[in-house]
Each structure stands twice: as structure tokens, then as C-alpha cells.
């Protein structure tokens, strides 16, 4: 018989212990550290640490938004489905498989996630946006936010979590977000470079949801 750890709690504890022994996390506050640990565990790569970025007060603002039950917007079903139901009060919004999105994407020769972002506009106010896969979704979101920022009565999102990975647009789109989040006045959590992915984004939002739930429970 092969001997291996079967208990999920023990697996989680050992994983986090391994990361803490390998990574320097002292520059993060406690909540940032909790989020970063889970992001690294999801990536399976301690080197992710050097590219994780939290804008000023991003965690506190995110927790307040979650407390108010503002909308959660996701670029793909993978991200939405990975959110832990026990922490959610409402279903996350993901429009990538909507018939009109599929049709418009084919017609315009755009990615579906990019077309889905255009349908996010009614939900953007105070929302938390989680983009884990599609760089084109992040690019389009940034375009939309720049278009809307000077409109009367426009309320910006509370937070953007952006971790698309890859070698076509991912690096550049995340750099653009990080370089311009202060100008847009929108807090963000991101992973610079080509690393990231849906699992990393899901780990970040799930950790925030868990912290919110634990805070609510006292």
C-alpha cells in the first residue's frame, strides 16, 4: 500500500507550513499574508511571492465590499465555480456563456470574455471583479473604466483581482492595471509577470470570503 496524506486539513497545513518556511512574508500584514499564502499554494510555486501585489488598503476595502454583499463579477466559469458556496450569499456573475456574448464574439472576432465585460456595466458599481484567465477581459475592463470614469453617477468597482497568466497580453494587461490603479482610484490585487491563472484568482477571493465570514462570526 502506498503511504500518503489523505486528510485535507493536514494537507493544507503541511502545504502552508512548507510555503512559510520557504518564503519571506514579513512585508505583508496578517490578512495580506493569508491571501498570499493561498495564492502561492494554488500556484504550487513559491516564486509567485515576488510578483504578488496588493494596492494600499485593498484587503480592507475588499472585506467591506464583501460585508455589503456587492456583486462578484468573474471572467470565466472556472473562477465562478471555484468560489466556495459556504462563504457566498449570492451567486457570482459570469456571462461568458450567454448566447448574445457567444454571438457577438463570433461576429466581432473577439474573445467571449471581452464581449462579456461589456455586459458587466450595470453591475460594476461597488463590485469585486475577479479576472483569473483572460487578459482580453482585463484589457476591456480597463477600457470600459476609463470610458465611464467621468460620467455622472458612475460608481467604480471596489476591487479588481487580476491574475491572468500566459505570454500574450497577460504581462502587459496586469502591468497596465498596476501602473494605473491609482489614477483609476480602484484598489487591486494582482500577480505581475506571466504567472497566475484561475486557481490563483479563486484562491485570493476565497480567502477574502473566508476572512469576511470569520469576522462576521466573531
Short mmCIF file of N, CA and C in Angstrom, two decimals, residues 35-36 39-40 48-56 58-59 129-132 159-165 170-171 173-179 181 186-197 200-201 204-205:
data_model
loop_
_atom_site.label_atom_id
_atom_site.label_comp_id
_atom_site.label_asym_id
_atom_site.label_seq_id
_atom_site.Cartn_x
_atom_site.Cartn_y
_atom_site.Cartn_z
N UNK A 35 -3.87 35.83 2.31
CA UNK A 35 -4.24 35.76 0.89
C UNK A 35 -3.05 35.29 0.06
N UNK A 36 -1.88 35.85 0.31
CA UNK A 36 -0.68 35.48 -0.45
C UNK A 36 -0.36 34.00 -0.29
N UNK A 39 -2.67 31.99 -2.46
CA UNK A 39 -2.35 32.19 -3.88
C UNK A 39 -1.13 31.36 -4.27
N UNK A 40 -0.11 31.36 -3.42
CA UNK A 40 1.10 30.58 -3.68
C UNK A 40 0.78 29.09 -3.68
N UNK A 48 6.04 32.71 -6.93
CA UNK A 48 4.93 33.64 -7.18
C UNK A 48 4.98 34.82 -6.23
N UNK A 49 5.51 34.59 -5.03
CA UNK A 49 5.53 35.61 -3.99
C UNK A 49 6.11 36.92 -4.47
N UNK A 50 7.21 36.86 -5.21
CA UNK A 50 7.89 38.10 -5.59
C UNK A 50 7.07 38.95 -6.55
N UNK A 51 6.03 38.36 -7.14
CA UNK A 51 5.22 39.10 -8.10
C UNK A 51 3.82 39.45 -7.60
N UNK A 52 3.48 39.02 -6.38
CA UNK A 52 2.16 39.36 -5.82
C UNK A 52 2.16 40.83 -5.40
N UNK A 53 1.11 41.53 -5.78
CA UNK A 53 0.98 42.94 -5.44
C UNK A 53 -0.40 43.21 -4.81
N UNK A 54 -0.38 43.92 -3.68
CA UNK A 54 -1.59 44.43 -3.05
C UNK A 54 -1.52 45.95 -3.07
N UNK A 55 -2.50 46.61 -3.64
CA UNK A 55 -2.50 48.07 -3.54
C UNK A 55 -2.88 48.48 -2.12
N UNK A 56 -2.66 49.73 -1.80
CA UNK A 56 -2.90 50.23 -0.44
C UNK A 56 -4.36 49.99 -0.02
N UNK A 58 -6.18 47.48 -0.05
CA UNK A 58 -7.00 46.62 -0.92
C UNK A 58 -7.80 45.60 -0.12
N UNK A 59 -7.16 44.97 0.86
CA UNK A 59 -7.83 43.94 1.64
C UNK A 59 -8.97 44.53 2.46
N UNK A 129 -14.31 42.49 -8.84
CA UNK A 129 -14.10 41.86 -10.14
C UNK A 129 -12.94 40.88 -10.03
N UNK A 130 -13.18 39.66 -10.50
CA UNK A 130 -12.16 38.60 -10.41
C UNK A 130 -11.86 38.10 -11.82
N UNK A 131 -10.68 38.43 -12.32
CA UNK A 131 -10.25 38.01 -13.65
C UNK A 131 -9.05 37.08 -13.47
N UNK A 132 -9.27 35.80 -13.74
CA UNK A 132 -8.23 34.82 -13.48
C UNK A 132 -7.60 34.22 -14.71
N UNK A 159 -12.93 46.65 -6.00
CA UNK A 159 -11.64 45.95 -6.09
C UNK A 159 -11.56 45.18 -7.39
N UNK A 160 -10.36 45.10 -7.94
CA UNK A 160 -10.08 44.21 -9.07
C UNK A 160 -9.02 43.20 -8.63
N UNK A 161 -9.35 41.93 -8.76
CA UNK A 161 -8.37 40.85 -8.61
C UNK A 161 -8.04 40.38 -10.02
N UNK A 162 -6.80 40.50 -10.43
CA UNK A 162 -6.43 40.18 -11.81
C UNK A 162 -5.17 39.32 -11.83
N UNK A 163 -5.33 38.07 -12.29
CA UNK A 163 -4.18 37.15 -12.32
C UNK A 163 -4.11 36.34 -13.61
N UNK A 164 -4.50 36.90 -14.78
CA UNK A 164 -4.36 36.10 -16.00
C UNK A 164 -2.90 35.71 -16.22
N UNK A 165 -2.70 34.50 -16.72
CA UNK A 165 -1.34 34.02 -16.97
C UNK A 165 -1.12 33.85 -18.46
N UNK A 170 -1.05 38.93 -21.08
CA UNK A 170 -1.20 38.80 -19.63
C UNK A 170 -0.25 39.75 -18.89
N UNK A 171 1.01 39.72 -19.27
CA UNK A 171 2.01 40.57 -18.60
C UNK A 171 1.64 42.04 -18.77
N UNK A 173 -1.24 43.52 -19.66
CA UNK A 173 -2.51 43.97 -19.08
C UNK A 173 -2.40 44.16 -17.57
N UNK A 174 -1.69 43.25 -16.91
CA UNK A 174 -1.51 43.39 -15.46
C UNK A 174 -0.60 44.56 -15.12
N UNK A 175 0.42 44.78 -15.93
CA UNK A 175 1.28 45.95 -15.73
C UNK A 175 0.47 47.23 -15.86
N UNK A 176 -0.42 47.26 -16.86
CA UNK A 176 -1.24 48.46 -17.08
C UNK A 176 -2.13 48.70 -15.87
N UNK A 177 -2.75 47.64 -15.36
CA UNK A 177 -3.58 47.78 -14.16
C UNK A 177 -2.77 48.32 -12.99
N UNK A 178 -1.62 47.71 -12.74
CA UNK A 178 -0.81 48.11 -11.59
C UNK A 178 -0.31 49.54 -11.72
N UNK A 179 0.08 49.92 -12.93
CA UNK A 179 0.61 51.27 -13.16
C UNK A 179 -0.48 52.35 -13.11
N UNK A 181 -3.78 51.89 -11.44
CA UNK A 181 -4.87 51.73 -10.48
C UNK A 181 -5.09 52.97 -9.62
N UNK A 186 -8.98 52.68 -8.09
CA UNK A 186 -9.56 51.37 -7.83
C UNK A 186 -8.48 50.47 -7.23
N UNK A 187 -8.67 49.97 -6.02
CA UNK A 187 -7.71 49.05 -5.42
C UNK A 187 -7.60 47.76 -6.23
N UNK A 188 -6.47 47.09 -6.11
CA UNK A 188 -6.30 45.85 -6.87
C UNK A 188 -5.38 44.88 -6.15
N UNK A 189 -5.55 43.62 -6.51
CA UNK A 189 -4.65 42.53 -6.15
C UNK A 189 -4.25 41.88 -7.46
N UNK A 190 -2.96 41.75 -7.71
CA UNK A 190 -2.53 41.18 -8.98
C UNK A 190 -1.24 40.40 -8.80
N UNK A 191 -0.85 39.72 -9.86
CA UNK A 191 0.41 38.99 -9.92
C UNK A 191 1.13 39.44 -11.19
N UNK A 192 2.19 40.19 -11.04
CA UNK A 192 2.92 40.67 -12.20
C UNK A 192 3.64 39.51 -12.90
N UNK A 193 4.02 39.74 -14.15
CA UNK A 193 4.69 38.69 -14.91
C UNK A 193 3.72 37.74 -15.57
N UNK A 194 4.23 36.62 -16.06
CA UNK A 194 3.42 35.66 -16.82
C UNK A 194 2.69 34.65 -15.93
N UNK A 195 3.01 34.63 -14.64
CA UNK A 195 2.38 33.67 -13.73
C UNK A 195 0.96 34.11 -13.37
N UNK A 196 0.21 33.16 -12.81
CA UNK A 196 -1.13 33.47 -12.34
C UNK A 196 -2.08 32.35 -12.67
N UNK A 197 -3.26 32.71 -13.15
CA UNK A 197 -4.25 31.73 -13.56
C UNK A 197 -5.51 31.77 -12.71
N UNK A 200 -5.31 30.76 -8.97
CA UNK A 200 -4.71 31.80 -8.12
C UNK A 200 -5.74 32.87 -7.79
N UNK A 201 -6.52 33.28 -8.79
CA UNK A 201 -7.57 34.27 -8.55
C UNK A 201 -8.62 33.73 -7.59
N UNK A 204 -7.45 33.76 -4.04
CA UNK A 204 -7.49 35.10 -3.45
C UNK A 204 -8.89 35.46 -2.97
N UNK A 205 -9.89 35.27 -3.83
CA UNK A 205 -11.25 35.66 -3.44
C UNK A 205 -11.80 34.73 -2.37
#
